[in-house]
mmCIF file of C-alpha atoms in Angstrom:
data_model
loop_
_atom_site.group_PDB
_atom_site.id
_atom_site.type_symbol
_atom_site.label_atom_id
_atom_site.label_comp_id
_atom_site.label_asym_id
_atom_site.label_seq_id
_atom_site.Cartn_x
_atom_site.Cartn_y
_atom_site.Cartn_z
ATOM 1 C CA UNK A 1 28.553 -0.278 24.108
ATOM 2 C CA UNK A 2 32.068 -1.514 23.194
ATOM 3 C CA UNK A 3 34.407 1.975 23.396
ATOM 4 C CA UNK A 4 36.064 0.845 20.256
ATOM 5 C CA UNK A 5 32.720 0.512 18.215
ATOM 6 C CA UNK A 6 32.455 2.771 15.064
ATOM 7 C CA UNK A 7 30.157 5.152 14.709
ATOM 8 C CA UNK A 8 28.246 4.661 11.087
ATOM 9 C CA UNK A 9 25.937 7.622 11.711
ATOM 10 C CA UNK A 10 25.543 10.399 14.128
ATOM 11 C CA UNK A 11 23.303 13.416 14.364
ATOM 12 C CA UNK A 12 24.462 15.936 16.319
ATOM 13 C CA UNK A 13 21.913 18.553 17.840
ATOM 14 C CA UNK A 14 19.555 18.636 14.825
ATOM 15 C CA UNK A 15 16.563 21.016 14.152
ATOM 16 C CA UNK A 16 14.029 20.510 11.016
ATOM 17 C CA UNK A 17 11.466 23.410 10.353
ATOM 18 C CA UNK A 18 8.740 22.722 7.731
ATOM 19 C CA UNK A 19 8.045 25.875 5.252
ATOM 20 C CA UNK A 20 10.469 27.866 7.215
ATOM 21 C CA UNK A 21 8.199 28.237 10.354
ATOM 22 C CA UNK A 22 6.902 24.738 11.627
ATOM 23 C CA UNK A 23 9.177 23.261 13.877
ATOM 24 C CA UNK A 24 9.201 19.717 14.160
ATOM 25 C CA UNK A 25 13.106 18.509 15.421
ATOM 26 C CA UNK A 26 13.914 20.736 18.239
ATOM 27 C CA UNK A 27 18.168 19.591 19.355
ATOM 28 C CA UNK A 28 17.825 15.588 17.696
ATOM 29 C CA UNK A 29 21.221 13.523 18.906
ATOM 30 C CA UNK A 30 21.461 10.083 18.622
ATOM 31 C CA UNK A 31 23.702 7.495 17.142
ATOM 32 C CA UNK A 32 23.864 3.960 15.579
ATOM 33 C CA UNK A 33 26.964 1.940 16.014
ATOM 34 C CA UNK A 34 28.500 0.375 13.099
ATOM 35 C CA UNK A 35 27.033 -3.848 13.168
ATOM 36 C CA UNK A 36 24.038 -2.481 15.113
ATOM 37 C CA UNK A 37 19.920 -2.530 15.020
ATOM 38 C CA UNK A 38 19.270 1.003 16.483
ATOM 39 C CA UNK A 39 15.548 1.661 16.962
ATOM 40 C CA UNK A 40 13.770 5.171 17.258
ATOM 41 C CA UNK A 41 10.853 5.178 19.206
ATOM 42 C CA UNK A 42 7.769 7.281 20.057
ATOM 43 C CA UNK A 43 4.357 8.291 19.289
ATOM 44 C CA UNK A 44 2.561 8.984 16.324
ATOM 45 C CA UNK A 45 4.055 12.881 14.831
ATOM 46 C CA UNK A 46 6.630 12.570 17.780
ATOM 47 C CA UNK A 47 9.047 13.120 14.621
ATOM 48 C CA UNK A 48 10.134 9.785 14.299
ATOM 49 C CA UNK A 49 10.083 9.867 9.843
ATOM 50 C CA UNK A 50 10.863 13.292 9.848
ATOM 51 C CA UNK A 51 14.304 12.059 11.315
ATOM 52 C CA UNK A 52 14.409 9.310 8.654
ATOM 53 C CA UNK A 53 14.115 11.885 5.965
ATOM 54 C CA UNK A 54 16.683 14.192 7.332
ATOM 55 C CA UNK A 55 19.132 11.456 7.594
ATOM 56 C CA UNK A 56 18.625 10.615 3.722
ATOM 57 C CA UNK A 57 18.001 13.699 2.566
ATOM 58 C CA UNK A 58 14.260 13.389 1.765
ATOM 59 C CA UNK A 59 12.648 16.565 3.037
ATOM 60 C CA UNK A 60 12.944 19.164 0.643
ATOM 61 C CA UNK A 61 10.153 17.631 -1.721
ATOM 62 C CA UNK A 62 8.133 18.149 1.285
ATOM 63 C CA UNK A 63 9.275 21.737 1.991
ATOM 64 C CA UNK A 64 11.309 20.611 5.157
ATOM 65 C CA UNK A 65 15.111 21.835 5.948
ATOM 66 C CA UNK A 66 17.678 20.830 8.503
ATOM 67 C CA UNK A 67 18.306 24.426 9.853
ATOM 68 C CA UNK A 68 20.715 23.425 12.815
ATOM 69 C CA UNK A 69 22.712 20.988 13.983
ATOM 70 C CA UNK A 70 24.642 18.554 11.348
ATOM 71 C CA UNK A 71 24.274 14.579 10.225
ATOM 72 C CA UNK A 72 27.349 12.610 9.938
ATOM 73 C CA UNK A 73 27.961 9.348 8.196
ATOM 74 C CA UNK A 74 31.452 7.695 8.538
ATOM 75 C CA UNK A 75 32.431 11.059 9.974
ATOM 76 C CA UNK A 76 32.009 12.582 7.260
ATOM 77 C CA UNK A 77 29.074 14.957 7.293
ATOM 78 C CA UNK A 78 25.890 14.528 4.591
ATOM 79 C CA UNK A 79 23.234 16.498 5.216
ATOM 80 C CA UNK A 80 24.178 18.832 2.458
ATOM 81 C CA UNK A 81 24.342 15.859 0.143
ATOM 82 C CA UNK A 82 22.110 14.942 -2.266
ATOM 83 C CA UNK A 83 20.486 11.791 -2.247
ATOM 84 C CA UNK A 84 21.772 10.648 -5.419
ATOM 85 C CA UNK A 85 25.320 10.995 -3.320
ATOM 86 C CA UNK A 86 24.042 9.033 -0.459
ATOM 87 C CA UNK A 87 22.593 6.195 -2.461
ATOM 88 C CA UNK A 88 26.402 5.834 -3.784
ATOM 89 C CA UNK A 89 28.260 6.207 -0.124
ATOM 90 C CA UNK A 90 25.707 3.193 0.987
ATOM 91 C CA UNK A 91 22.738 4.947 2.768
ATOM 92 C CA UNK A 92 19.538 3.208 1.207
ATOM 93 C CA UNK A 93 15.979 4.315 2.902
ATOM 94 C CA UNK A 94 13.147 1.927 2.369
ATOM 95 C CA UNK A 95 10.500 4.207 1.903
ATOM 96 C CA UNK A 96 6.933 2.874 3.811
ATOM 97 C CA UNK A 97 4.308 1.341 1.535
ATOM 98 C CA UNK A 98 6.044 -1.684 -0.057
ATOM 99 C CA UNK A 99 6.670 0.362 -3.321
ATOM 100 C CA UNK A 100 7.820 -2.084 -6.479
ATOM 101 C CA UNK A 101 7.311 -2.097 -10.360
ATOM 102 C CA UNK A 102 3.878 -4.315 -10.451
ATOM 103 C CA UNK A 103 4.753 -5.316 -14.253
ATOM 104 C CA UNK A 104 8.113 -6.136 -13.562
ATOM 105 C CA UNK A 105 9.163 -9.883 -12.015
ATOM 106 C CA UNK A 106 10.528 -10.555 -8.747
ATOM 107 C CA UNK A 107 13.919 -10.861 -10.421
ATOM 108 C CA UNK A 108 13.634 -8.084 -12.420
ATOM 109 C CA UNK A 109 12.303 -5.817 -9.787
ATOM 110 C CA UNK A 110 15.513 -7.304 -7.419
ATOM 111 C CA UNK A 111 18.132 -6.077 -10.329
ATOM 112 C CA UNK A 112 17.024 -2.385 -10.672
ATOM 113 C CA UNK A 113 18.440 -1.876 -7.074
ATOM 114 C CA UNK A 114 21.829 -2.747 -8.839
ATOM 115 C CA UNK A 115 21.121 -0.275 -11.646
ATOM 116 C CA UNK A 116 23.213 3.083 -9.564
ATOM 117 C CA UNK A 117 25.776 -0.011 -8.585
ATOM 118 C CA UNK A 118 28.885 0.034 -10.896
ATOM 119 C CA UNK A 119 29.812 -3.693 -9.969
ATOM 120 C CA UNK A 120 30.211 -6.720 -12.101
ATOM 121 C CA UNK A 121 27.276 -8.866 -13.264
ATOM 122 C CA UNK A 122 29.285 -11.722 -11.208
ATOM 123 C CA UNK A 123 29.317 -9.308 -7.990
ATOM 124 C CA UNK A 124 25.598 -8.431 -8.898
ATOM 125 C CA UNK A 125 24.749 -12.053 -9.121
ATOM 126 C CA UNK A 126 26.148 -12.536 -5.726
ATOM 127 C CA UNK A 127 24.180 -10.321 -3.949
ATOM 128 C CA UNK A 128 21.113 -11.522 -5.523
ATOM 129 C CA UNK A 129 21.662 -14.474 -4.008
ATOM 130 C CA UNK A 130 22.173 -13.110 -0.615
ATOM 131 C CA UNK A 131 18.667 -11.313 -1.156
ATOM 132 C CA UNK A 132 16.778 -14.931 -1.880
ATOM 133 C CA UNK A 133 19.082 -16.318 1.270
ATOM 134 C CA UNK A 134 17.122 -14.084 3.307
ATOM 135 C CA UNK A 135 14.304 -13.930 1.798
ATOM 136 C CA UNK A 136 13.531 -17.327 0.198
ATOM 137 C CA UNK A 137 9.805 -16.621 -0.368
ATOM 138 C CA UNK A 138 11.392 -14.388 -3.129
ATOM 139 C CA UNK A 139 13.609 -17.009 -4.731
ATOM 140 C CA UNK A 140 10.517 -19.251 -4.964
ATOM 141 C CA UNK A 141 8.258 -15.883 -6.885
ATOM 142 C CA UNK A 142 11.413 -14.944 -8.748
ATOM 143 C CA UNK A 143 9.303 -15.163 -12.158
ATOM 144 C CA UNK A 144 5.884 -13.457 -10.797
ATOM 145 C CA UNK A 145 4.881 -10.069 -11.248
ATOM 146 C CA UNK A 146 5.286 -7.995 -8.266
ATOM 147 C CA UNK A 147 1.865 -6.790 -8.754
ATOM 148 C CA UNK A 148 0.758 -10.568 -7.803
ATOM 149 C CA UNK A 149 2.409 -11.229 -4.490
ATOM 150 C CA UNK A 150 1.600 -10.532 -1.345
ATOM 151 C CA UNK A 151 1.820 -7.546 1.141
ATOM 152 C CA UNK A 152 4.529 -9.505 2.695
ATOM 153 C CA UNK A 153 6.456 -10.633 -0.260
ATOM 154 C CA UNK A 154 6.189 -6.955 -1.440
ATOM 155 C CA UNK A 155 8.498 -5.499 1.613
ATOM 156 C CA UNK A 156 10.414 -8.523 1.287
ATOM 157 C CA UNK A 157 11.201 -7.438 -2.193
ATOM 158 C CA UNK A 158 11.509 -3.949 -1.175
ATOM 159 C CA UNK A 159 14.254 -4.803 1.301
ATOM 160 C CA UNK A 160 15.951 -7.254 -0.778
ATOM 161 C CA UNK A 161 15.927 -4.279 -3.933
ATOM 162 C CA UNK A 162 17.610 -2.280 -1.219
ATOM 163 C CA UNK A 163 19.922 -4.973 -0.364
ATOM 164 C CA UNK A 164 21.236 -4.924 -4.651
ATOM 165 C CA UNK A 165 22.416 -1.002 -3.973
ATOM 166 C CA UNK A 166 25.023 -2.776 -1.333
ATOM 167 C CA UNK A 167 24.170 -0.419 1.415
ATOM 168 C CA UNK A 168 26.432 -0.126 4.602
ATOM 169 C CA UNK A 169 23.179 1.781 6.388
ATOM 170 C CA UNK A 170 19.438 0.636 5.952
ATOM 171 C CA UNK A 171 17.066 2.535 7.113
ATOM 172 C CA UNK A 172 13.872 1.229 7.480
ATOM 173 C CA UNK A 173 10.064 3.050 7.727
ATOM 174 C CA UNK A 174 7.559 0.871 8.914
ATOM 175 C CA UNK A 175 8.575 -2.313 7.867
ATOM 176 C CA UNK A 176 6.440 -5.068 8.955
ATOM 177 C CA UNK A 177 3.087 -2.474 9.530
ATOM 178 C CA UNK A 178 -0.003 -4.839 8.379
ATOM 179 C CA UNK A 179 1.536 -8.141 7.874
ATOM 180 C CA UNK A 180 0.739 -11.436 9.491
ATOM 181 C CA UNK A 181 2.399 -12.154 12.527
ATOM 182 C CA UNK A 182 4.084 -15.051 10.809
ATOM 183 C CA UNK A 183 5.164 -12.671 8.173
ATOM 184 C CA UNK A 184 6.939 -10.075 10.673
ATOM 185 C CA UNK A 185 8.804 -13.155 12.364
ATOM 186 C CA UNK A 186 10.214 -13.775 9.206
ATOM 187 C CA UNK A 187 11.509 -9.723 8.412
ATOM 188 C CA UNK A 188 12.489 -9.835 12.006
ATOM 189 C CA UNK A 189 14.714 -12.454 11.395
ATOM 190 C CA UNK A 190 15.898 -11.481 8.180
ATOM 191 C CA UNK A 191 17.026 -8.035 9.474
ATOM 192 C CA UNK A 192 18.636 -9.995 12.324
ATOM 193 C CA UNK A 193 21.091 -11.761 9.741
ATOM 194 C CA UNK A 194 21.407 -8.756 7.641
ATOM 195 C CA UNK A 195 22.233 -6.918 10.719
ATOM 196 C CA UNK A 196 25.065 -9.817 11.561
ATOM 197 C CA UNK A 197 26.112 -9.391 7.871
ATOM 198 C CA UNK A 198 27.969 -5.991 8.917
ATOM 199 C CA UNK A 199 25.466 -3.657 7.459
ATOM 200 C CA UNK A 200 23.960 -1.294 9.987
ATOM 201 C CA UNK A 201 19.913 -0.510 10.300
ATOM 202 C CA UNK A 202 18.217 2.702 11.632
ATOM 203 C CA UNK A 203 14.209 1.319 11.930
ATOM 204 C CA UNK A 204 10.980 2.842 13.304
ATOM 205 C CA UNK A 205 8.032 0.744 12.830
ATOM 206 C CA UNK A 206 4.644 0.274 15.088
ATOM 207 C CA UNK A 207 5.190 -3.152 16.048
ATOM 208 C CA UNK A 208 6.927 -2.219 19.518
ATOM 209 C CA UNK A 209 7.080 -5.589 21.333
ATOM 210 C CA UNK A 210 8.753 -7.563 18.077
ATOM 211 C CA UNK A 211 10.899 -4.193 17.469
ATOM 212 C CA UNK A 212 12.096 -4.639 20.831
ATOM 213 C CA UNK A 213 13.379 -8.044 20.297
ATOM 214 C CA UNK A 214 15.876 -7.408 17.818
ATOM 215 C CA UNK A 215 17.062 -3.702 18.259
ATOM 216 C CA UNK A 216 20.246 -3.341 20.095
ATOM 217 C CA UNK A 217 19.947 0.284 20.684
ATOM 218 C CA UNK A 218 16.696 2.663 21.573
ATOM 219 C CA UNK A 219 16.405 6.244 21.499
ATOM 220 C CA UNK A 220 12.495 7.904 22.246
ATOM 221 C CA UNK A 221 11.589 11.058 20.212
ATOM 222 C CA UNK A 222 8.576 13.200 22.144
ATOM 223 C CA UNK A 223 7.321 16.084 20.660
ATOM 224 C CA UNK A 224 10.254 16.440 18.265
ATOM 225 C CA UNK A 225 13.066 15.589 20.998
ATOM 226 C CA UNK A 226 14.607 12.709 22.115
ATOM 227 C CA UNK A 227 13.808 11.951 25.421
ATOM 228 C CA UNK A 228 15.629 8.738 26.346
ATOM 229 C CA UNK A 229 18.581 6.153 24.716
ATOM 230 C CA UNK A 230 19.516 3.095 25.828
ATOM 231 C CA UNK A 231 20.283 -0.688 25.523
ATOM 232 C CA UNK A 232 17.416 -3.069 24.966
ATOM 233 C CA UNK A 233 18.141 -4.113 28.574
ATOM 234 C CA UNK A 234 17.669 -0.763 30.166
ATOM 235 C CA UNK A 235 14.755 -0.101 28.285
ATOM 236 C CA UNK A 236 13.333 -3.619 29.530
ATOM 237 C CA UNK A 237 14.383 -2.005 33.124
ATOM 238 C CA UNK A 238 12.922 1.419 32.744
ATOM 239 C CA UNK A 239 9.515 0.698 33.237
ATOM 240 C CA UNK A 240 8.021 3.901 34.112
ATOM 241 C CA UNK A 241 9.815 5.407 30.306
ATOM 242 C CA UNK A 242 7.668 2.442 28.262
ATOM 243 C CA UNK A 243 5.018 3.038 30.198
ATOM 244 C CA UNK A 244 5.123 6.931 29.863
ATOM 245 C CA UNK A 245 6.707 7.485 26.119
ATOM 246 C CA UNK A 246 5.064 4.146 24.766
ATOM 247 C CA UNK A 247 2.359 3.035 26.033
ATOM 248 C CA UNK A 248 3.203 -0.524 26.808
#
């Protein structure tokens, strides 16, 4: 990694307990660079979502707390925020499970990710199009009901929503989990050029071979610690860690 790289997020040395005596993060550090695709990694309850919802905030409707350690986003440190504040400093989540308004058009379900945005319709309008440029199955359903498109189209359409907030950090849960192959190229790629756009992405997701492809950063959680971080070449090197921490 390039010395003078950013840092858009960092957690330093965090531990999450669950109803004040379940420990689940025990010391989580990690980073993703600003202009980066930084994946976490690990087995199923290794703590991999928990981390997700620390970083935006999400636990305490599920009785979790960060008790140690802090989260810091442009240096500036949020995990006292709420996430009404991090929606409006540019830290979106895309929750897993392809969530939309069924009655509600493509379009229409697009422009309520602009709703918290105080920019102009012309500035709104802009980024719209950015969302069908990466997504032009969505241009072509702009008029359907969510509720009628695919599984596919649906986290398309949950991405692109995200995409109308303007976020500088996406953070992704499960994106491409039971879609066609063809369909998870196509994410893949998208994330790729949204990734090359300058906006950063912080991703788990079960697909481990594709995920591997476009991430330029790694870090394995085990047992609610993080074991390992790398570059996609090391990783590719460090057979014995894939083999150990992912099966593969």
């Amino acid at each position: 990694m390039d010395s003078n790289t950013s840092m858009m997020l960092e957690l330093n040395n965090i531990e999450v307990i669950y109803d004040h005596v379940i420990l689940v993060l025990k010391g989580v550090s990690f980073h993703v660079p600003e202009g980066s695709i930084v994946a976490l990694l690990g087995a199923n309850g290794a703590g991999k979502s928990t981390t997700l919802k620390a970083v935006s905030n999400l636990l305490r409707a599920e009785r979790g707390e960060v008790t140690k350690g802090s989260i810091e986003y442009l240096g500036e440190r949020i995990d006292r925020l709420t996430c009404n504040d991090l929606v409006k400093k540019g830290v979106i989540q895309v929750m897993e499970g392809r969530h939309c308004f069924e009655h509600l058009s493509v379009e229409e379900n697009l422009l309520t990710g602009s709703y918290t945005s105080k920019a102009s319709r012309s500035v709104i309008n802009q980024q719209l199009e950015k969302a069908y440029h990466y997504f032009p199955r969505l241009k072509a359903r702009r008029k359907t009901a969510a509720g009628y498109t695919s599984g596919g189209e649906q986290q398309m359409l949950a991405i692109g929503r995200a995409l109308l907030t303007n976020p500088k950090l996406l953070i992704l849960d499960e994106a491409t989990e039971g879609l066609a192959p063809i369909i998870r190229e196509k994410i893949w790629e998208a994330l790729r050029n949204i990734r090359d756009s300058g906006i950063s992405i912080l991703i788990i997701d079960k697909n481990l071979k594709d995920l591997l492809t476009i991430s330029d950063n790694h870090n394995i959680i085990h047992k609610g610690k993080i074991v390992w971080s790398g570059s996609s070449a090391q990783l590719r090197s460090s057979k014995e860690v894939t083999k150990t921490f992912l099966g593969i």
